[in-house]
mmCIF file of C-alpha atoms in Angstrom:
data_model
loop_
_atom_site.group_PDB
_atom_site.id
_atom_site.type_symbol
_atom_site.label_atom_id
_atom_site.label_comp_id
_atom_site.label_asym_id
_atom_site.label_seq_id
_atom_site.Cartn_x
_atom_site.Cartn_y
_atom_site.Cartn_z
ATOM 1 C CA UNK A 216 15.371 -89.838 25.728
ATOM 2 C CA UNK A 217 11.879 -90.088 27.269
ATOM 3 C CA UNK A 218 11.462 -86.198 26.031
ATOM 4 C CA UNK A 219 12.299 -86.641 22.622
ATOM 5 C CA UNK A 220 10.271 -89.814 22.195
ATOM 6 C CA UNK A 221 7.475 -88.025 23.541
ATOM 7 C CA UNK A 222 7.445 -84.798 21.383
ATOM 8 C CA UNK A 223 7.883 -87.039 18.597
ATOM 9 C CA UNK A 224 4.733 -89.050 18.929
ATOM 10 C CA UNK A 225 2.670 -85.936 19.711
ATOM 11 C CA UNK A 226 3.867 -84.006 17.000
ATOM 12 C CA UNK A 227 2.946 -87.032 14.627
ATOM 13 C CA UNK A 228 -0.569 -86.800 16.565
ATOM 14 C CA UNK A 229 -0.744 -82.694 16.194
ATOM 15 C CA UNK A 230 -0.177 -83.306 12.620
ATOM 16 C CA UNK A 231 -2.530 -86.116 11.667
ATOM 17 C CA UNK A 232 -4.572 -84.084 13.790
ATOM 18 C CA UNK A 233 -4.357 -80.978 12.149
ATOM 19 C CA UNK A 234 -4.583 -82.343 8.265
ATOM 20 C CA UNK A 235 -8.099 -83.768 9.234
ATOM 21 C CA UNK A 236 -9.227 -80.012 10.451
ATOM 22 C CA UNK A 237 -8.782 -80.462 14.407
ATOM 23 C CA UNK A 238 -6.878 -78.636 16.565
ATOM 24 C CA UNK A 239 -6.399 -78.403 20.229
ATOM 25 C CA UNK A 240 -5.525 -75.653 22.750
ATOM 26 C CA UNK A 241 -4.505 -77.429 25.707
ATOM 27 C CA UNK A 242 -2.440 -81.061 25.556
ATOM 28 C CA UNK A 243 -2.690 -82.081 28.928
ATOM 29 C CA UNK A 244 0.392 -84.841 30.041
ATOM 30 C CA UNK A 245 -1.152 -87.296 33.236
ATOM 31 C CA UNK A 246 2.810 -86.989 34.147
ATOM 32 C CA UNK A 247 2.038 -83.705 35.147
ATOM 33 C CA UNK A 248 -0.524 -84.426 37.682
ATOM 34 C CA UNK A 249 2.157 -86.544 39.683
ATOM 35 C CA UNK A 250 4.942 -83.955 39.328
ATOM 36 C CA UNK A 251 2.591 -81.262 40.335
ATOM 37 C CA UNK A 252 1.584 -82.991 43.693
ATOM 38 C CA UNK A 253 -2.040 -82.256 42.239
ATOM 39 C CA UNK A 254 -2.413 -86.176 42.995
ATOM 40 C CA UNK A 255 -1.892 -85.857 46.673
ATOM 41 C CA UNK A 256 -4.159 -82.508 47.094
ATOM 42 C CA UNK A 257 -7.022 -84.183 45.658
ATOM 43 C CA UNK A 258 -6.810 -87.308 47.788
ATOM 44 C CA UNK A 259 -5.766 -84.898 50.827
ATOM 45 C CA UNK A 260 -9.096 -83.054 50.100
ATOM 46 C CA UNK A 261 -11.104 -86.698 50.067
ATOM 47 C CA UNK A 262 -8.926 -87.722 53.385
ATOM 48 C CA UNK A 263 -10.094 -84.226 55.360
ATOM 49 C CA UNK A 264 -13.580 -84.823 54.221
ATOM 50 C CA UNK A 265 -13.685 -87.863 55.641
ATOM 51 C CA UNK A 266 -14.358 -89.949 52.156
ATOM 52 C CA UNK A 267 -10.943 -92.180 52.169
ATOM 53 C CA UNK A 268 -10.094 -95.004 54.284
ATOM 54 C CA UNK A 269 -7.382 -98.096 55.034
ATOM 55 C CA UNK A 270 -8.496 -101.756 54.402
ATOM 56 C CA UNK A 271 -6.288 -104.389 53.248
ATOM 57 C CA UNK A 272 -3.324 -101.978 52.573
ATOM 58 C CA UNK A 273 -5.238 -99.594 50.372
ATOM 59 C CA UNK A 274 -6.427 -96.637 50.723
ATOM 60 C CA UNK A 275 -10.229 -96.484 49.094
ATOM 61 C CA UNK A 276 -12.495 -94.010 48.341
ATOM 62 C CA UNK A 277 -16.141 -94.375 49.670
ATOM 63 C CA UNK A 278 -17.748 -94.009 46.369
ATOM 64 C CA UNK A 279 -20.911 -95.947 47.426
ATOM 65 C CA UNK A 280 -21.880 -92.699 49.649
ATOM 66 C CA UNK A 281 -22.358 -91.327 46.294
ATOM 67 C CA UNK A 282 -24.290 -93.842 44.122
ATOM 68 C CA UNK A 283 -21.343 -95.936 42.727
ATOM 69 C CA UNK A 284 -21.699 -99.662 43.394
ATOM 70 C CA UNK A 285 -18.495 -100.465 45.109
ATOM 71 C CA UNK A 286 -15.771 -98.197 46.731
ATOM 72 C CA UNK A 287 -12.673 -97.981 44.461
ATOM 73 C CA UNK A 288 -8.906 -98.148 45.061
ATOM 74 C CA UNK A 289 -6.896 -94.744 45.088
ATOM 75 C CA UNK A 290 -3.398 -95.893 46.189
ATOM 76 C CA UNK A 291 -2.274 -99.278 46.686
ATOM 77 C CA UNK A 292 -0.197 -100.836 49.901
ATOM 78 C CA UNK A 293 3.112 -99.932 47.476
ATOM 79 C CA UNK A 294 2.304 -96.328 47.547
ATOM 80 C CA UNK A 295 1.093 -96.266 44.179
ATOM 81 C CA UNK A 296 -1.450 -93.983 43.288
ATOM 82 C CA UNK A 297 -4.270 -95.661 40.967
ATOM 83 C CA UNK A 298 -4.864 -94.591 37.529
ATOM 84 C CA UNK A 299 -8.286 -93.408 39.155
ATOM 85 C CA UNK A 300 -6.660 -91.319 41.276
ATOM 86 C CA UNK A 301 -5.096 -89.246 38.560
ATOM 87 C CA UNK A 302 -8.593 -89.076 36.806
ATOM 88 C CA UNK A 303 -10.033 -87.376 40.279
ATOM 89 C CA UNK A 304 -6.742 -84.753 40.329
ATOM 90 C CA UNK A 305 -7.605 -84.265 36.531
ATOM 91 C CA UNK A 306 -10.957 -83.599 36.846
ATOM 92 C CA UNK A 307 -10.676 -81.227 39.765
ATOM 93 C CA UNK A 308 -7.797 -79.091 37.873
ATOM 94 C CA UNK A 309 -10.401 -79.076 35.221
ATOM 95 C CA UNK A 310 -13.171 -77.442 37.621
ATOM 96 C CA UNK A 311 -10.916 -75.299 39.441
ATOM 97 C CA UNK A 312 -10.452 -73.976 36.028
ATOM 98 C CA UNK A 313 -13.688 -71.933 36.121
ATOM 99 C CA UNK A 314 -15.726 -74.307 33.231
ATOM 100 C CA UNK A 315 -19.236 -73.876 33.842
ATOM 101 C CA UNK A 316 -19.655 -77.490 31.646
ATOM 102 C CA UNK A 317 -16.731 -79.892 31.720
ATOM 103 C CA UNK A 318 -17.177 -82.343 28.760
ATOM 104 C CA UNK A 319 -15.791 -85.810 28.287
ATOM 105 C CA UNK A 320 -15.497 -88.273 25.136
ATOM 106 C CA UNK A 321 -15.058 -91.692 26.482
ATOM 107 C CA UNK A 322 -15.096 -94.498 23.911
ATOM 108 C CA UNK A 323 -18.543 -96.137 25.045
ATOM 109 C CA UNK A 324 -16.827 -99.492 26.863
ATOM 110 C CA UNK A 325 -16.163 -96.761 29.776
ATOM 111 C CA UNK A 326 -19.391 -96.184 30.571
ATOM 112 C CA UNK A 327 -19.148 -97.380 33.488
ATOM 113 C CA UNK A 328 -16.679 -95.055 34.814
ATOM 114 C CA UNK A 329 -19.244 -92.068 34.334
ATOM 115 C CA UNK A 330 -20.547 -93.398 37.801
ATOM 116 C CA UNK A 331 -17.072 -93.043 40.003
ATOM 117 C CA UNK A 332 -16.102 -90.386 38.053
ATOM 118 C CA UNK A 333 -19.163 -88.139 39.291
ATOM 119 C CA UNK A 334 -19.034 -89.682 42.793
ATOM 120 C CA UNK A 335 -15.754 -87.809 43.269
ATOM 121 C CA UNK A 336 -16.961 -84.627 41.304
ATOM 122 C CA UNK A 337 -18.729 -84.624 44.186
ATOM 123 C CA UNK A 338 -16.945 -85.768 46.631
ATOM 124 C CA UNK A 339 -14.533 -83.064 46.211
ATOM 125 C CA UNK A 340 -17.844 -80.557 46.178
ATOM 126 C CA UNK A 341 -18.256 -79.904 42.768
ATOM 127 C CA UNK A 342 -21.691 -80.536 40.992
ATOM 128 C CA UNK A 343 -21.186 -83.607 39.388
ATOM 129 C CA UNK A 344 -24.348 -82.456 36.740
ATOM 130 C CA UNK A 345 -21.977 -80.086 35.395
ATOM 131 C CA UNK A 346 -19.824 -82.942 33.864
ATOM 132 C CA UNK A 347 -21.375 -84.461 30.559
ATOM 133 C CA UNK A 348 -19.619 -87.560 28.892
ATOM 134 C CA UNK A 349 -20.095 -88.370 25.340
ATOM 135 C CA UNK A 350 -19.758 -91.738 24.817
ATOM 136 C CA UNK A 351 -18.738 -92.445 21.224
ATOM 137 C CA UNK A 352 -19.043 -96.165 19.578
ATOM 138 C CA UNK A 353 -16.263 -97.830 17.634
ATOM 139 C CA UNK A 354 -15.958 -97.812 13.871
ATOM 140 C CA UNK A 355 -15.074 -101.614 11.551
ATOM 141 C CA UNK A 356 -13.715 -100.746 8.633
ATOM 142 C CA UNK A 357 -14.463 -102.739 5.492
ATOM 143 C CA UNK A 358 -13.359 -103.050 1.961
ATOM 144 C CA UNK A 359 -16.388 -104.589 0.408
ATOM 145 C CA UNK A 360 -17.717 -107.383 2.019
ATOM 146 C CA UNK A 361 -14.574 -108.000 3.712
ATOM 147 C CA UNK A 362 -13.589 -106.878 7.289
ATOM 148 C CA UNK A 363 -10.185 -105.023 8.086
ATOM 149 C CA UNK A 364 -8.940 -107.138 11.073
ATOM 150 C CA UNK A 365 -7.157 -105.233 13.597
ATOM 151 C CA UNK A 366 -5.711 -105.914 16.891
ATOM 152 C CA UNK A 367 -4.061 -103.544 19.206
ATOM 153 C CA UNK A 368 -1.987 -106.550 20.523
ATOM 154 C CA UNK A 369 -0.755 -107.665 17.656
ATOM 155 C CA UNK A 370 0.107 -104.322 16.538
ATOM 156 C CA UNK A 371 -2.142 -104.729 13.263
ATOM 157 C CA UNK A 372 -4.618 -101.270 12.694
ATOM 158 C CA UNK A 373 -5.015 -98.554 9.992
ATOM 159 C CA UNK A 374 -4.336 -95.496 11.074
ATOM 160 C CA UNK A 375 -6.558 -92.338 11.325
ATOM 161 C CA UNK A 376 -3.156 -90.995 8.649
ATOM 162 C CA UNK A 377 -3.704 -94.218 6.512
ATOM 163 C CA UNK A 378 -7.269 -93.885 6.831
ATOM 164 C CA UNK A 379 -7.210 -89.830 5.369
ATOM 165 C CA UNK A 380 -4.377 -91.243 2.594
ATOM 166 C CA UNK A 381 -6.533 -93.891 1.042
ATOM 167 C CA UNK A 382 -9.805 -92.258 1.410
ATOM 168 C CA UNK A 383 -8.916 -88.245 2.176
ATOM 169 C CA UNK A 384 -10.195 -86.245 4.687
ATOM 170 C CA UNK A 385 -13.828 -85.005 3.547
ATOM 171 C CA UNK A 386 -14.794 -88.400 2.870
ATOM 172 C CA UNK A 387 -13.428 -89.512 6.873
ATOM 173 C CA UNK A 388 -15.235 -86.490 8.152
ATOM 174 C CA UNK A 389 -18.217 -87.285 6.085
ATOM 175 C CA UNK A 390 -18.937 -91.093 6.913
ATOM 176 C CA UNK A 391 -18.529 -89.869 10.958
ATOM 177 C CA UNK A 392 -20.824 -87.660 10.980
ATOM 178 C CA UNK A 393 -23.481 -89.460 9.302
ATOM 179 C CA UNK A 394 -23.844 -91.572 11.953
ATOM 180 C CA UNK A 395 -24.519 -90.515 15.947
ATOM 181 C CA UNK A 396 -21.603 -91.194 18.017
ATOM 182 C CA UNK A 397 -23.086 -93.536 20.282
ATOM 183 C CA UNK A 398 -24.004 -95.775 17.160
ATOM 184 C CA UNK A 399 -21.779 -98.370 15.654
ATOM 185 C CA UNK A 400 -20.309 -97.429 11.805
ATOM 186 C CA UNK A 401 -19.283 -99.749 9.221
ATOM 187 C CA UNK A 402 -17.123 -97.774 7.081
ATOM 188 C CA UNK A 403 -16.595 -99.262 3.642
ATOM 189 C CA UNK A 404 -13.456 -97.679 2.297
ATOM 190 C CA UNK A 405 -14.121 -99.154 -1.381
ATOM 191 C CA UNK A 406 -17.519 -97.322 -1.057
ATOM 192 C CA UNK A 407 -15.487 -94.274 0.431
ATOM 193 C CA UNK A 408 -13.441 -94.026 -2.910
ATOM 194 C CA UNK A 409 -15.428 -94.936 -5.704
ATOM 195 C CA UNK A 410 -16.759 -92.209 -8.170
ATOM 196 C CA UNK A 411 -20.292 -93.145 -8.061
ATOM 197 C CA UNK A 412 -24.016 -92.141 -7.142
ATOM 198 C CA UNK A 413 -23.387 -94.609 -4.365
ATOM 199 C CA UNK A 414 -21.033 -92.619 -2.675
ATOM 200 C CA UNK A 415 -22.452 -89.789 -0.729
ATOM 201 C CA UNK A 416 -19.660 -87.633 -0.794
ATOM 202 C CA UNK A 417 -18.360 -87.933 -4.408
ATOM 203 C CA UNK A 418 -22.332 -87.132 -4.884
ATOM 204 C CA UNK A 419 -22.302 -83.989 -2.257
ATOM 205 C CA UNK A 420 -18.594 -83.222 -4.818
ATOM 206 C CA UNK A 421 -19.934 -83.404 -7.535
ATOM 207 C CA UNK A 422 -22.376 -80.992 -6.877
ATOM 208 C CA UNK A 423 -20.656 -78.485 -5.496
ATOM 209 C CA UNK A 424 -18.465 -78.288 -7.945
ATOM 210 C CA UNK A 425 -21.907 -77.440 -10.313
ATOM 211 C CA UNK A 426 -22.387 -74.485 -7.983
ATOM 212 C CA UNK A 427 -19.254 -73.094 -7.940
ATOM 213 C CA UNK A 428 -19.079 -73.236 -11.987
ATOM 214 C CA UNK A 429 -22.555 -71.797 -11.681
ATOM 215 C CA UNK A 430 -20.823 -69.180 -9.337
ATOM 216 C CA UNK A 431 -18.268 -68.386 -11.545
ATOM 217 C CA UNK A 432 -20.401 -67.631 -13.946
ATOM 218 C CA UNK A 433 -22.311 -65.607 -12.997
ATOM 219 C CA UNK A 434 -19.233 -63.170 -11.588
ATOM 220 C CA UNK A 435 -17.917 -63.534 -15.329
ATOM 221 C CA UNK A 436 -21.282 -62.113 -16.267
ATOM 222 C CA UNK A 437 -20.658 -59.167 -13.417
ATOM 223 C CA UNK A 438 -23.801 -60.583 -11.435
ATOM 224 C CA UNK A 439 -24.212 -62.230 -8.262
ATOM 225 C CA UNK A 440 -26.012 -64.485 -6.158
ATOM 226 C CA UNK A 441 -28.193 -63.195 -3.675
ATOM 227 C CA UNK A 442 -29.121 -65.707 -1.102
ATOM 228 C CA UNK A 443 -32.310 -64.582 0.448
ATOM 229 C CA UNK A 444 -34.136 -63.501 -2.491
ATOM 230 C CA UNK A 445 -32.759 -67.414 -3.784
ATOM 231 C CA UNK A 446 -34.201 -69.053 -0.754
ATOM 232 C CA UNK A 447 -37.608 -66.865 -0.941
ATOM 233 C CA UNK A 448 -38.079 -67.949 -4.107
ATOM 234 C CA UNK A 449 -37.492 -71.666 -4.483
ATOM 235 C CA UNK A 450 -40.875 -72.033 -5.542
ATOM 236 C CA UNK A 451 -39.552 -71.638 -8.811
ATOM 237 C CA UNK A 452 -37.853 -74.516 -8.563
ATOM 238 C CA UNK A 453 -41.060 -77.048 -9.677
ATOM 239 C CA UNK A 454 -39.917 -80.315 -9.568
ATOM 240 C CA UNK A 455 -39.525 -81.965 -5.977
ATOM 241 C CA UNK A 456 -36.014 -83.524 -6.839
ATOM 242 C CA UNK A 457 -34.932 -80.045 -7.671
ATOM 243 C CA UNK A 458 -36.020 -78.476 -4.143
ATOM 244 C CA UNK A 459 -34.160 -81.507 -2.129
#
């Protein structure tokens, strides 16, 4: 039962994921990391260095040897292995894959993980400069001048499917990248529909669309464009709106 609930959700996820142009190699389950035992060689590798210890019926890692500001719980007096524990296997099965750069995207209230995190890239003997996190901010969606209330609790949040229905995909992709990930976006989805010189991307449309009639015209006519002698020659171009 767990199975098919599982392959059901991801394969809703590999799909949205897919429709807005991303696709992944690897899918990585935490599950694994247990079932594996990769858990309990990571920690063994921490216990034989000497950077784990016992205190009020947890084991701890001595992060603060390595910059962090307090040592942090790896398994609890139950036997239970922390969720930080799993993100120390995961991260070592990452570098024992051979990546010269392993790169994380952490939404930005994690920031201060980056600081553990490293301390047992290191810990383990890895060079923790070889890790980069990208912190990414999150996005409020609008209609107008109203906000879209959401709230992971109470189960009420547009979708990143919902979100590519109302809007479609090159508009989504558009309004993200306009902004740096570590900023906060307001994304207007009225703005992100409407038909107008307001809108950037039914603008950006609007004129490709142009070139590709231009295009099309000129293969009708048996010519084509040639793009360096077009770019050394935009001086023909005279008016500084046309050159932009």
């Amino acid at each position: 039962m767990f199975r098919a609930g599982l392959e059901s959700i991801l394969g809703d996820i590999r799909e949205d994921l897919s429709e807005f142009g991303i696709n992944y190699q690897v899918w990585f389950s935490e599950r694994s990391l247990t079932h594996s035992g990769d858990v309990d060689v990571a920690l063994n590798i921490l216990q034989e260095k000497g950077h784990l210890y016992e205190a009020e019926g947890n084991t701890w890692f001595r992060s603060t040897a390595f910059g962090d500001d307090k040592d942090r719980v790896v398994k609890r007096a139950n036997g239970q292995t922390t969720y930080f524990a799993s993100d120390i296997a995961y991260h070592m099965n990452k570098f024992d894959r051979g990546f010269d750069q392993v790169v994380n995207i952490w939404g930005a209230d994690h920031h201060g993980y980056i600081t553990r995190v490293k301390a047992a890239i290191q810990a383990l003997g890895y060079n923790p400069d070889n890790l980069v996190v990208r912190l990414v901010q999150f996005a409020i969606l609008y209609r107008g001048e109203e906000r879209v209330q959401m709230s992971t609790r109470s189960g009420s949040f547009v979708t990143l499917r919902e979100l590519r229905d109302e809007v479609g995909s090159d508009a989504c992709r558009f309004f993200y990248v306009t902004r740096k990930a570590e900023q906060h976006m307001d994304f207007d989805l009225e703005l992100a529909k409407s038909e107008s010189k307001d809108n950037p991307v039914y603008y950006i449309q609007y004129a490709h669309a142009r070139v590709c009639s231009v295009l099309r015209k000129l293969e009708d006519a048996n010519m084509s464009w040639d793009q360096a002698q077009g770019v050394a020659e935009l001086s023909v171009l005279i008016a500084k709106q046309k050159k932009t």
